[in-house]
Coordinates of N, CA and C and ligand atoms in Angstrom, one line a residue:
X1 N 5.7 -39.8 -11.7 CA 6.2 -40.6 -11.3 C 5.7 -40.2 -10.1
X2 N 5.7 -40.1 -8.8 CA 4.3 -39.7 -7.6 C 5.2 -38.7 -6.5
X3 N 4.8 -37.1 -6.7 CA 5.8 -36.8 -6.0 C 5.3 -36.2 -4.3
X4 N 5.5 -36.1 -3.3 CA 5.7 -35.5 -2.1 C 6.2 -34.1 -1.1
X5 N 4.9 -33.7 -1.0 CA 5.4 -32.7 -1.0 C 5.5 -31.5 0.7
X6 N 6.7 -31.5 1.2 CA 6.4 -30.7 2.5 C 5.9 -30.0 3.4
X7 N 5.2 -29.5 3.3 CA 4.7 -28.3 3.4 C 5.5 -27.8 5.5
X8 N 5.9 -27.3 5.9 CA 6.6 -27.7 7.3 C 6.2 -25.7 7.5
X9 N 5.4 -24.8 6.7 CA 4.9 -23.8 7.7 C 5.1 -23.2 8.4
X10 N 5.3 -22.8 9.6 CA 6.8 -21.5 10.2 C 6.4 -22.5 11.7
X11 N 6.2 -23.7 11.4 CA 6.8 -24.7 13.4 C 7.6 -24.6 13.0
X12 N 9.3 -24.3 12.5 CA 9.9 -25.0 12.4 C 11.5 -23.8 12.2
X13 N 12.7 -23.4 12.9 CA 13.3 -22.6 13.1 C 14.8 -23.8 12.4
X14 N 15.8 -22.7 12.3 CA 16.7 -23.3 11.3 C 16.7 -25.2 11.3
X15 N 17.5 -24.7 13.1 CA 18.3 -26.4 13.6 C 17.7 -27.3 12.9
X16 N 15.9 -27.1 13.3 CA 15.0 -28.1 13.5 C 15.0 -28.3 12.1
X17 N 14.5 -27.8 11.2 CA 14.3 -28.0 9.5 C 15.9 -28.8 9.1
X18 N 16.5 -28.3 9.4 CA 18.3 -28.7 8.9 C 18.0 -30.0 9.5
X19 N 17.4 -30.4 11.1 CA 17.7 -31.8 10.7 C 16.6 -33.1 10.8
X20 N 15.4 -32.2 10.5 CA 14.2 -32.6 9.6 C 15.2 -33.3 8.2
X21 N 15.1 -32.3 7.3 CA 15.4 -32.4 5.8 C 16.9 -33.5 5.8
X22 N 17.6 -33.6 7.8 CA 18.7 -34.7 7.2 C 18.0 -36.0 7.0
X23 N 16.6 -36.0 8.5 CA 15.9 -37.1 7.9 C 15.1 -37.6 7.4
X24 N 14.2 -36.6 6.3 CA 14.5 -37.0 4.4 C 15.5 -38.2 4.7
X25 N 16.6 -37.0 3.9 CA 17.4 -38.0 3.4 C 17.5 -39.2 4.1
X26 N 17.8 -39.4 5.2 CA 18.4 -40.6 5.8 C 17.4 -41.5 5.5
X27 N 15.9 -40.9 5.2 CA 14.3 -41.9 4.6 C 14.6 -42.6 3.7
X28 N 16.1 -42.2 2.3 CA 15.9 -42.5 1.2 C 17.1 -43.1 0.9
X29 N 17.4 -43.1 1.9 CA 18.8 -43.8 1.5 C 19.3 -45.9 1.7
X30 N 19.7 -46.0 -0.3 CA 19.5 -46.8 0.1 C 18.4 -47.1 -1.2
X31 N 17.5 -46.6 -1.4 CA 16.3 -46.9 -1.6 C 16.4 -47.1 -3.5
X32 N 15.5 -47.7 -4.7 CA 16.5 -48.1 -5.5 C 15.2 -47.0 -6.6
X33 N 14.1 -47.6 -6.0 CA 12.6 -46.6 -6.8 C 12.1 -45.4 -5.7
X34 N 12.8 -43.6 -6.1 CA 12.7 -43.2 -5.1 C 11.5 -41.7 -6.4
X35 N 10.5 -41.2 -4.6 CA 9.2 -40.5 -4.8 C 10.1 -39.0 -5.3
X36 N 9.6 -37.7 -6.1 CA 10.3 -36.9 -6.7 C 10.3 -36.3 -4.6
X37 N 10.4 -35.7 -3.7 CA 10.3 -35.4 -2.6 C 11.0 -33.4 -2.9
X38 N 10.3 -33.1 -2.6 CA 10.4 -31.4 -2.5 C 10.0 -31.1 -0.5
X39 N 11.2 -30.6 -0.6 CA 10.8 -29.6 1.9 C 10.7 -28.0 0.7
X40 N 9.0 -27.5 2.5 CA 9.5 -26.3 1.8 C 9.9 -26.2 3.3
X41 N 10.8 -25.5 4.0 CA 10.8 -25.0 5.7 C 10.1 -23.0 5.3
X42 N 10.1 -22.9 6.2 CA 10.5 -20.9 6.3 C 11.3 -20.4 5.2
X43 N 11.1 -19.2 4.5 CA 12.6 -18.4 4.3 C 13.2 -18.1 4.7
X44 N 13.3 -18.9 6.6 CA 14.4 -18.3 6.8 C 15.6 -19.6 6.8
X45 N 14.4 -20.7 6.9 CA 15.7 -21.7 6.3 C 16.1 -22.3 5.8
X46 N 15.6 -21.8 4.9 CA 15.5 -22.1 3.0 C 17.8 -22.3 2.7
X47 N 18.4 -21.2 3.3 CA 19.1 -21.6 2.7 C 20.1 -23.0 3.6
X48 N 20.5 -22.7 5.0 CA 20.6 -23.7 5.6 C 20.6 -25.4 4.8
X49 N 18.6 -25.4 4.8 CA 18.5 -25.9 4.5 C 18.9 -26.8 2.2
X50 N 19.4 -26.2 1.6 CA 19.9 -26.5 1.2 C 20.4 -26.8 0.5
X51 N 21.7 -26.2 1.7 CA 23.5 -28.0 2.1 C 22.5 -29.0 2.3
X52 N 21.8 -29.1 3.3 CA 21.6 -30.6 3.4 C 21.4 -31.0 1.7
X53 N 20.6 -30.4 1.2 CA 19.6 -31.2 0.5 C 20.4 -31.2 -0.8
X54 N 21.0 -30.1 -1.4 CA 22.0 -30.0 -2.8 C 23.2 -31.6 -2.8
X55 N 22.6 -32.1 -4.0 CA 23.5 -33.2 -5.1 C 22.5 -34.6 -4.0
X56 N 22.0 -34.0 -4.0 CA 21.1 -35.5 -4.0 C 19.6 -34.8 -4.1
X57 N 18.0 -35.9 -3.6 CA 17.3 -36.1 -4.3 C 16.4 -35.0 -4.6
X58 N 16.3 -35.4 -3.4 CA 15.1 -34.2 -2.5 C 15.6 -32.6 -2.8
X59 N 14.4 -32.1 -3.8 CA 14.8 -30.3 -4.0 C 13.7 -28.8 -2.9
X60 N 14.7 -28.0 -3.3 CA 14.7 -27.2 -2.2 C 12.7 -26.1 -3.0
X61 N 12.2 -26.1 -2.0 CA 10.7 -25.1 -1.0 C 10.5 -23.9 -1.2
X62 N 9.6 -22.9 -1.6 CA 9.3 -21.7 -0.7 C 7.4 -21.7 -0.5
X63 N 7.6 -21.4 0.7 CA 6.1 -21.3 1.2 C 5.1 -20.5 0.4
X64 N 6.2 -19.5 0.2 CA 5.2 -17.5 -1.1 C 6.1 -17.7 -1.1
X65 N 5.9 -16.4 -2.2 CA 5.8 -15.4 -3.2 C 6.2 -14.5 -3.5
X66 N 5.9 -13.6 -3.8 CA 5.7 -12.0 -4.0 C 5.3 -11.9 -5.5
X67 N 4.5 -11.1 -6.2 CA 3.5 -11.2 -6.3 C 3.7 -10.4 -7.8
X68 N 5.4 -9.2 -6.9 CA 5.4 -8.0 -8.0 C 6.6 -9.0 -8.3
X69 N 7.7 -7.9 -10.0 CA 9.6 -8.4 -10.1 C 10.1 -8.2 -8.9
X70 N 10.4 -7.5 -8.1 CA 11.5 -6.8 -7.8 C 11.1 -5.1 -7.4
X71 N 11.9 -4.6 -6.9 CA 11.7 -2.8 -6.3 C 11.8 -3.0 -4.7
X72 N 10.8 -1.7 -4.6 CA 10.9 -1.3 -2.7 C 9.2 -1.7 -2.7
X73 N 9.2 -3.6 -2.4 CA 8.5 -4.7 -1.5 C 9.0 -4.4 -0.2
X74 N 9.3 -3.8 0.5 CA 9.6 -4.1 2.1 C 9.0 -5.6 2.9
X75 N 9.8 -6.3 3.0 CA 9.6 -7.8 4.4 C 9.1 -8.6 2.5
X76 N 8.8 -8.1 1.1 CA 9.0 -9.4 0.0 C 10.0 -10.5 -0.3
X77 N 9.5 -11.6 -0.9 CA 10.8 -12.2 -1.6 C 10.2 -12.9 -3.1
X78 N 10.9 -12.4 -4.0 CA 11.2 -12.3 -5.5 C 11.0 -13.7 -6.0
X79 N 10.1 -14.8 -6.7 CA 10.3 -15.5 -7.7 C 12.2 -15.9 -7.9
X80 N 13.0 -14.3 -7.9 CA 14.4 -14.8 -8.6 C 15.0 -14.5 -7.2
X81 N 14.6 -14.2 -6.7 CA 15.4 -14.5 -4.6 C 14.9 -15.5 -4.6
X82 N 14.3 -16.3 -4.4 CA 13.9 -18.0 -4.1 C 15.0 -18.8 -5.7
X83 N 15.5 -18.1 -7.0 CA 15.9 -19.6 -7.4 C 17.7 -19.4 -6.4
X84 N 17.8 -17.1 -6.6 CA 19.3 -17.4 -5.8 C 19.2 -18.2 -4.2
X85 N 18.5 -18.3 -4.0 CA 18.3 -19.5 -2.5 C 18.5 -20.7 -2.9
X86 N 18.4 -21.0 -4.3 CA 18.9 -22.2 -4.1 C 16.4 -22.7 -4.6
X87 N 15.8 -22.7 -4.8 CA 15.0 -23.4 -4.6 C 14.6 -24.0 -6.0
X88 N 13.5 -24.6 -6.6 CA 13.1 -25.3 -6.9 C 11.9 -25.4 -7.4
X89 N 10.9 -25.1 -6.2 CA 8.9 -25.1 -6.7 C 9.3 -23.6 -5.6
X90 N 7.4 -23.4 -5.8 CA 6.9 -22.5 -4.7 C 5.3 -22.9 -4.5
X91 N 5.6 -22.7 -3.5 CA 3.5 -23.0 -3.0 C 2.8 -22.0 -3.2
X92 N 2.0 -21.9 -4.2 CA 1.3 -20.8 -4.7 C -0.1 -20.7 -3.7
X93 N -0.8 -20.0 -2.9 CA -2.2 -20.0 -3.0 C -2.7 -21.0 -2.3
X94 N -2.3 -20.9 -0.9 CA -2.2 -21.8 -0.7 C -3.2 -21.3 0.3
X95 N -4.2 -22.2 1.1 CA -6.1 -21.4 1.5 C -5.5 -20.6 2.7
X96 N -4.8 -21.7 3.5 CA -4.2 -20.7 4.4 C -3.2 -18.9 4.2
X97 N -3.2 -18.3 3.5 CA -2.9 -16.8 3.0 C -3.9 -16.4 2.2
X98 N -4.6 -17.6 1.5 CA -5.7 -16.8 0.9 C -6.9 -16.6 1.8
X99 N -6.4 -16.7 2.9 CA -7.7 -17.0 3.6 C -7.2 -15.3 4.7
X100 N -5.9 -14.9 4.4 CA -5.3 -13.9 5.0 C -5.1 -12.7 4.2
X101 N -6.3 -13.0 2.7 CA -6.6 -11.9 1.8 C -5.9 -11.7 -0.1
X102 N -5.0 -13.5 0.5 CA -4.2 -13.4 -1.1 C -6.0 -13.5 -2.5
X103 N -5.5 -12.6 -2.8 CA -7.0 -12.8 -4.5 C -6.8 -14.0 -5.2
X104 N -7.4 -14.5 -6.5 CA -7.2 -14.9 -7.0 C -6.1 -14.5 -8.4
X105 N -6.5 -13.0 -8.4 CA -5.2 -12.2 -9.6 C -3.8 -12.7 -8.2
X106 N -3.9 -12.1 -7.1 CA -2.4 -12.4 -6.7 C -1.6 -13.5 -6.8
X107 N -2.9 -14.5 -7.1 CA -2.6 -15.9 -7.1 C -2.3 -16.2 -8.5
X108 N -2.6 -14.9 -9.2 CA -2.1 -16.2 -11.5 C -0.8 -14.4 -11.4
X109 N -0.1 -14.1 -10.9 CA 0.3 -12.4 -10.8 C 1.9 -13.8 -9.9
X110 N 1.4 -14.4 -9.1 CA 2.6 -15.3 -8.3 C 3.1 -16.0 -9.8
X111 N 2.0 -17.0 -9.8 CA 2.2 -17.9 -11.1 C 2.8 -17.7 -12.8
X112 N 2.8 -16.4 -12.5 CA 3.3 -15.6 -14.4 C 4.7 -16.2 -13.2
X113 N 5.0 -15.0 -12.0 CA 6.3 -14.7 -12.2 C 7.5 -15.3 -12.0
X114 N 6.8 -16.9 -11.5 CA 7.4 -18.1 -10.5 C 7.9 -19.3 -11.9
X115 N 7.2 -19.0 -12.9 CA 7.4 -19.8 -14.5 C 8.1 -19.3 -15.1
X116 N 8.4 -17.6 -14.9 CA 9.0 -17.0 -15.7 C 10.5 -17.1 -15.2
X117 N 10.7 -17.5 -13.2 CA 11.8 -17.3 -12.8 C 11.9 -19.3 -12.5
X118 N 11.7 -19.9 -13.8 CA 12.1 -21.4 -13.4 C 12.0 -21.9 -12.7
X119 N 11.1 -21.6 -11.5 CA 10.5 -22.5 -10.4 C 9.4 -23.0 -11.4
X120 N 9.2 -24.1 -10.1 CA 8.0 -25.6 -10.5 C 7.2 -25.2 -9.3
X121 N 5.7 -23.9 -10.1 CA 4.9 -23.5 -9.0 C 3.7 -25.0 -8.5
X122 N 3.9 -24.9 -7.2 CA 2.8 -25.8 -6.4 C 1.2 -24.9 -6.1
X123 N 0.3 -24.3 -7.2 CA -0.7 -23.8 -7.4 C -1.3 -24.6 -6.2
X124 N -2.4 -24.5 -4.9 CA -2.7 -24.5 -3.9 C -4.4 -24.1 -4.3
X125 N -5.7 -26.1 -4.5 CA -6.1 -25.1 -4.9 C -7.7 -26.3 -3.5
X126 N -9.3 -25.5 -3.5 CA -9.3 -26.0 -2.4 C -11.3 -25.6 -2.7
X127 N -11.7 -25.9 -2.2 CA -12.8 -26.4 -2.9 C -14.2 -26.1 -4.1
X128 N -13.8 -24.4 -4.6 CA -14.1 -23.8 -6.2 C -12.3 -24.2 -6.8
X129 N -12.0 -25.3 -6.0 CA -11.1 -25.4 -7.5 C -10.7 -25.2 -8.9
X130 N -12.3 -26.3 -10.3 CA -12.7 -25.5 -11.3 C -12.3 -23.7 -11.6
X131 N -12.9 -22.8 -10.7 CA -12.5 -21.4 -10.8 C -11.5 -21.2 -10.2
X132 N -10.8 -21.9 -9.4 CA -9.2 -20.8 -8.8 C -8.6 -21.6 -10.1
X133 N -8.2 -22.7 -10.8 CA -7.7 -23.3 -10.9 C -7.7 -22.7 -12.5
X134 N -8.7 -21.7 -13.1 CA -9.5 -21.3 -14.6 C -8.2 -19.6 -14.0
X135 N -8.6 -19.3 -12.8 CA -8.1 -17.8 -12.6 C -6.8 -17.4 -12.2
X136 N -6.3 -18.3 -12.0 CA -5.0 -18.9 -11.0 C -4.0 -19.2 -12.8
X137 N -4.4 -19.9 -13.8 CA -3.7 -20.0 -14.7 C -4.0 -18.8 -15.7
X138 N -4.5 -18.3 -15.9 CA -5.6 -16.7 -17.0 C -3.1 -16.8 -17.5
X139 N -2.9 -16.8 -18.5 CA -1.8 -16.4 -19.6 C -0.9 -17.4 -19.4
X140 N -1.2 -18.4 -18.7 CA 0.0 -19.3 -18.2 C 0.5 -19.9 -19.4
X141 N 1.7 -19.8 -19.5 CA 2.4 -21.1 -20.3 C 2.9 -21.2 -20.1
X142 N 3.5 -22.8 -20.3 CA 3.9 -23.5 -18.5 C 5.5 -24.5 -20.4
X143 N 7.4 -23.9 -19.9 CA 7.4 -24.3 -21.2 C 8.3 -25.4 -21.3
X144 N 8.1 -25.9 -21.9 CA 8.1 -27.9 -22.6 C 8.4 -28.8 -21.6
X145 N 10.1 -27.8 -21.1 CA 10.4 -29.4 -20.4 C 9.9 -28.2 -18.3
X146 N 9.0 -27.1 -18.6 CA 8.6 -27.3 -17.1 C 7.3 -28.4 -16.2
X147 N 6.7 -27.8 -15.9 CA 5.9 -28.7 -14.9 C 5.4 -27.6 -14.5
X148 N 3.7 -27.8 -14.3 CA 2.6 -27.0 -12.8 C 2.4 -28.1 -12.1
X149 N 2.5 -28.3 -10.6 CA 1.9 -29.1 -10.2 C 0.4 -27.9 -9.0
X150 N -0.6 -28.9 -9.5 CA -1.6 -28.3 -8.8 C -2.1 -29.2 -7.8
X151 N -2.0 -28.7 -5.9 CA -2.3 -29.2 -5.4 C -4.0 -29.4 -4.9
X152 N -4.5 -30.0 -4.4 CA -6.2 -30.4 -4.0 C -6.8 -30.5 -2.9
X153 N -6.7 -29.3 -2.1 CA -6.3 -28.9 -0.1 C -8.0 -28.5 -0.4
X154 N -9.4 -29.6 -0.5 CA -10.5 -29.1 0.7 C -10.4 -27.9 1.8
X155 N -10.3 -27.0 2.5 CA -10.4 -26.5 3.2 C -10.1 -26.9 4.5
X156 N -12.0 -28.4 4.5 CA -12.0 -28.8 6.1 C -11.0 -29.9 5.4
X157 N -9.8 -30.3 5.4 CA -9.5 -31.8 5.5 C -7.8 -31.4 6.1
X158 N -7.8 -29.9 6.1 CA -6.0 -28.8 6.1 C -6.1 -29.4 7.9
X159 N -5.6 -29.7 8.4 CA -4.7 -30.4 9.5 C -5.7 -30.3 10.4
X160 N -7.3 -30.8 9.8 CA -8.5 -31.6 10.9 C -8.6 -33.2 10.7
X161 N -7.2 -34.5 10.4 CA -8.0 -35.7 10.3 C -8.5 -36.3 9.7
X162 N -9.1 -34.9 9.2 CA -10.5 -35.3 7.7 C -9.0 -36.3 6.8
X163 N -10.2 -36.4 5.7 CA -10.3 -36.3 4.7 C -10.8 -36.9 3.7
X164 N -11.1 -36.3 2.0 CA -12.5 -36.7 1.4 C -12.3 -38.5 0.8
X165 N -12.9 -38.6 0.9 CA -13.2 -40.5 0.0 C -12.3 -40.3 -1.6
X166 N -11.6 -42.2 -0.7 CA -10.5 -41.7 -2.9 C -10.7 -41.2 -3.5
X167 N -12.6 -41.9 -3.3 CA -12.7 -41.5 -5.4 C -13.2 -40.4 -5.1
X168 N -13.6 -39.1 -4.0 CA -14.2 -38.5 -4.7 C -13.0 -37.1 -5.0
X169 N -11.5 -37.7 -4.5 CA -10.6 -37.2 -4.7 C -10.3 -36.9 -6.1
X170 N -10.5 -38.5 -6.9 CA -9.8 -38.7 -8.6 C -10.2 -37.7 -9.2
X171 N -12.0 -38.5 -8.7 CA -12.9 -37.1 -9.1 C -12.6 -35.8 -9.1
X172 N -11.7 -35.1 -8.6 CA -11.5 -34.3 -8.3 C -10.2 -33.7 -9.4
X173 N -9.4 -34.7 -9.2 CA -8.3 -34.6 -10.2 C -8.3 -34.6 -11.4
X174 N -9.1 -35.6 -11.7 CA -9.9 -35.4 -12.9 C -10.7 -34.0 -13.4
X175 N -11.4 -33.6 -12.8 CA -11.9 -32.2 -12.9 C -10.9 -31.1 -13.1
X176 N -9.6 -31.1 -12.7 CA -8.4 -30.1 -12.4 C -8.0 -30.6 -13.2
X177 N -7.2 -31.3 -13.9 CA -6.7 -31.9 -14.6 C -6.9 -30.8 -16.8
X178 N -8.7 -31.7 -16.7 CA -9.2 -31.5 -17.7 C -9.1 -29.1 -17.7
X179 N -10.1 -29.1 -16.1 CA -9.4 -27.5 -17.0 C -8.1 -26.9 -16.5
X180 N -7.2 -28.0 -16.5 CA -5.1 -26.5 -16.4 C -5.5 -26.7 -17.9
X181 N -6.0 -28.4 -18.9 CA -6.0 -28.4 -20.3 C -6.6 -27.4 -21.1
X182 N -7.6 -27.0 -20.3 CA -9.2 -25.3 -21.3 C -8.0 -24.6 -21.0
X183 N -7.7 -24.5 -20.5 CA -6.0 -23.1 -19.8 C -5.3 -23.5 -20.6
X184 N -4.9 -24.6 -21.9 CA -3.7 -25.1 -22.8 C -2.4 -25.4 -21.9
X185 N -2.9 -25.5 -21.0 CA -1.6 -26.1 -20.1 C -1.8 -27.8 -20.6
X186 N -0.8 -27.8 -21.0 CA -0.6 -30.0 -21.6 C -0.8 -31.3 -20.7
X187 N -1.4 -31.8 -20.4 CA -2.3 -32.4 -19.9 C -0.3 -32.9 -19.1
X188 N 0.0 -33.0 -20.0 CA 1.4 -34.2 -19.1 C 2.9 -33.0 -19.0
X189 N 2.3 -32.1 -18.3 CA 2.8 -30.9 -18.5 C 2.4 -30.4 -16.5
X190 N 0.7 -31.6 -16.1 CA 0.5 -31.8 -15.3 C 0.6 -32.1 -14.6
X191 N 1.0 -31.7 -12.8 CA 1.2 -33.4 -11.7 C -0.1 -32.4 -10.7
X192 N -1.6 -33.7 -10.7 CA -2.9 -32.9 -9.1 C -1.9 -33.8 -8.5
X193 N -1.7 -32.6 -7.1 CA -1.7 -33.6 -5.8 C -2.9 -33.4 -5.6
X194 N -3.1 -34.5 -3.7 CA -3.4 -34.5 -3.3 C -3.2 -33.3 -1.9
X195 N -4.3 -32.9 -1.0 CA -3.4 -31.7 0.5 C -4.4 -31.9 1.3
X196 N -4.3 -32.6 2.4 CA -5.5 -32.5 3.4 C -4.5 -33.1 4.4
X197 N -4.2 -34.0 5.4 CA -4.2 -34.5 5.9 C -4.0 -36.0 6.2
X198 N -3.3 -35.5 5.0 CA -1.9 -37.2 5.1 C -1.2 -37.5 5.3
X199 N -1.4 -39.1 5.8 CA 0.1 -38.9 7.2 C 0.1 -41.5 6.0
X200 N 0.6 -41.6 7.2 CA 0.8 -42.3 7.4 C 0.0 -43.7 6.5
X201 N -0.9 -43.3 7.3 CA -2.3 -44.4 7.5 C -3.1 -44.2 6.2
X202 N -3.6 -42.4 5.2 CA -4.1 -43.0 4.2 C -3.4 -42.8 3.1
X203 N -1.6 -42.4 3.2 CA -0.9 -41.9 1.9 C -1.2 -42.9 0.8
X204 N -0.9 -44.3 0.9 CA -1.0 -45.6 0.2 C -2.7 -45.5 -1.0
X205 N -3.3 -45.3 -0.2 CA -5.1 -46.1 -1.0 C -4.8 -44.1 -1.5
X206 N -4.2 -42.9 -1.1 CA -4.4 -42.0 -2.6 C -4.1 -42.6 -3.6
X207 N -1.7 -42.3 -3.4 CA -1.0 -42.9 -4.4 C -1.2 -43.3 -5.7
X208 N -2.0 -44.2 -4.3 CA -2.0 -46.2 -5.2 C -2.7 -45.7 -6.7
X209 N -3.9 -44.1 -6.8 CA -4.5 -43.7 -8.4 C -3.9 -43.4 -9.1
X210 N -4.3 -43.6 -10.2 CA -2.8 -42.8 -11.2 C -3.4 -41.5 -11.3
X211 N -4.2 -40.4 -10.6 CA -4.8 -39.8 -10.8 C -4.3 -39.4 -9.5
X212 N -4.0 -39.4 -8.5 CA -3.2 -38.8 -7.3 C -1.3 -39.2 -7.8
X213 N -1.1 -37.8 -8.7 CA 0.7 -37.5 -8.6 C 1.1 -37.3 -7.8
X214 N 0.8 -37.3 -6.6 CA 1.2 -37.1 -5.3 C 1.1 -36.2 -4.4
X215 N 1.2 -36.1 -3.3 CA 0.3 -35.0 -2.5 C 1.4 -34.7 -1.1
X216 N 0.1 -33.5 -0.8 CA 1.4 -32.4 0.4 C 1.0 -32.5 1.9
X217 N 2.1 -32.2 2.0 CA 1.4 -33.2 3.7 C 2.3 -32.3 4.4
X218 N 1.5 -31.3 5.2 CA 1.7 -30.7 6.2 C 2.3 -30.8 7.6
X219 N 1.0 -31.1 8.2 CA 1.1 -31.2 10.0 C 2.2 -33.0 9.9
X220 N 1.6 -34.1 8.5 CA 2.8 -34.6 9.7 C 4.2 -35.0 8.5
X221 N 3.9 -33.9 7.9 CA 5.6 -34.1 7.1 C 6.9 -33.5 8.1
X222 N 6.1 -32.5 9.4 CA 7.3 -32.8 11.2 C 7.4 -33.1 11.6
X223 N 7.2 -34.9 11.5 CA 7.0 -35.5 12.6 C 7.7 -37.0 11.1
X224 N 9.5 -36.9 11.8 CA 9.5 -37.5 11.1 C 9.8 -38.8 10.6
X225 N 9.1 -39.6 11.4 CA 8.8 -41.5 11.4 C 7.3 -40.9 10.7
X226 N 5.9 -40.5 11.1 CA 5.3 -40.8 10.3 C 5.5 -40.3 8.3
X227 N 6.4 -39.3 8.6 CA 6.7 -38.8 6.9 C 7.7 -39.9 5.6
X228 N 8.3 -40.8 7.3 CA 8.8 -41.7 6.9 C 7.7 -42.3 5.9
X229 N 6.2 -43.2 6.4 CA 5.4 -43.7 6.1 C 5.1 -43.3 4.4
X230 N 4.5 -41.9 4.8 CA 4.3 -41.4 3.5 C 6.1 -41.9 2.6
X231 N 6.6 -41.5 2.9 CA 7.3 -41.8 1.9 C 7.1 -43.1 1.6
X232 N 7.3 -43.8 2.5 CA 7.7 -45.6 1.8 C 5.9 -45.4 1.1
X233 N 5.1 -45.3 0.8 CA 3.5 -45.6 0.4 C 4.3 -45.9 -0.3
X234 N 4.4 -43.7 -1.1 CA 4.5 -44.5 -2.3 C 6.0 -45.0 -2.7
X235 N 6.9 -45.2 -1.8 CA 8.4 -45.8 -3.5 C 7.1 -47.6 -3.7
X236 N 6.5 -48.1 -2.7 CA 5.3 -48.9 -2.5 C 5.0 -49.7 -4.1
X237 N 3.6 -48.4 -4.1 CA 3.8 -48.0 -5.7 C 4.0 -47.7 -7.0
X238 N 5.8 -47.0 -6.2 CA 6.4 -47.1 -7.9 C 6.9 -48.1 -7.9
X239 N 7.2 -48.8 -7.0 CA 7.5 -50.8 -7.0 C 7.0 -50.8 -7.8
X240 N 5.3 -51.2 -7.6 CA 4.3 -51.8 -8.1 C 4.1 -51.5 -9.2
X241 N 4.6 -50.8 -9.1 CA 4.6 -50.3 -11.5 C 5.3 -50.0 -11.7
X242 N 6.5 -50.6 -11.1 CA 8.0 -50.3 -12.1 C 8.5 -51.6 -13.1
Ligands
PGA1 P1 -2.1 -31.5 6.7 O1 -1.7 -29.8 5.6 O2 -1.1 -31.9 6.3 O3 -1.8 -30.1 8.3 O4 -3.1 -30.7 6.5 C1 -1.4 -29.5 4.8 C2 -1.6 -28.5 3.9 O5 -2.0 -27.2 5.2 O6 -1.2 -28.3 2.4

């Protein structure tokens, strides 16, 4: 399986997010083999986007979650509240958040709470991938049916139009998977994704590698034509494999 995560970041309002989600559904229409697609709009658009993707193949994710279960945490949104609004996934530890002060300990708490609520975390790690995976997965146990996504996103590749050589990505993905296994998460329950300037141009070369189980797409996910090309690349890879 290949997973494509669309991270809309703080770019879009409710109406634009809904329009984009409709566009994503159109790109999938009539397809026989489909990648798993997760759209992650801002919190404010989750409820409306849910209405669009409900009963479709597309899943809903949030871009962040609180490091606390519930209580007096003004402005925070808990894992349970994300489930309540229809999320199945949540991005945790994105480098843009780590840069704002989110620590490895915060990321670990968020992963534990997300899994506990039944969400699939999309853990983001960067240059210090192995250390970050070890810290994030302290005490984690993924239920037998559960999945944990880990996105390898070198910071220098995010939003820059630059990306590492595919061979480097593959090597890093192997190391990330080995680290997750070392942290007692079975390999079959880990999906390692690549993120950082993924677009219609480079998606195929990345996705055709078995070690690249998906991509996390930022900038190219808010341009429907470009996102369509990323989806088409995944469909091509999956069709060749089936
Ligand atoms: P980008 O962002 O595709 O714009 O590089 C990826 C991300 O931040 O997840």
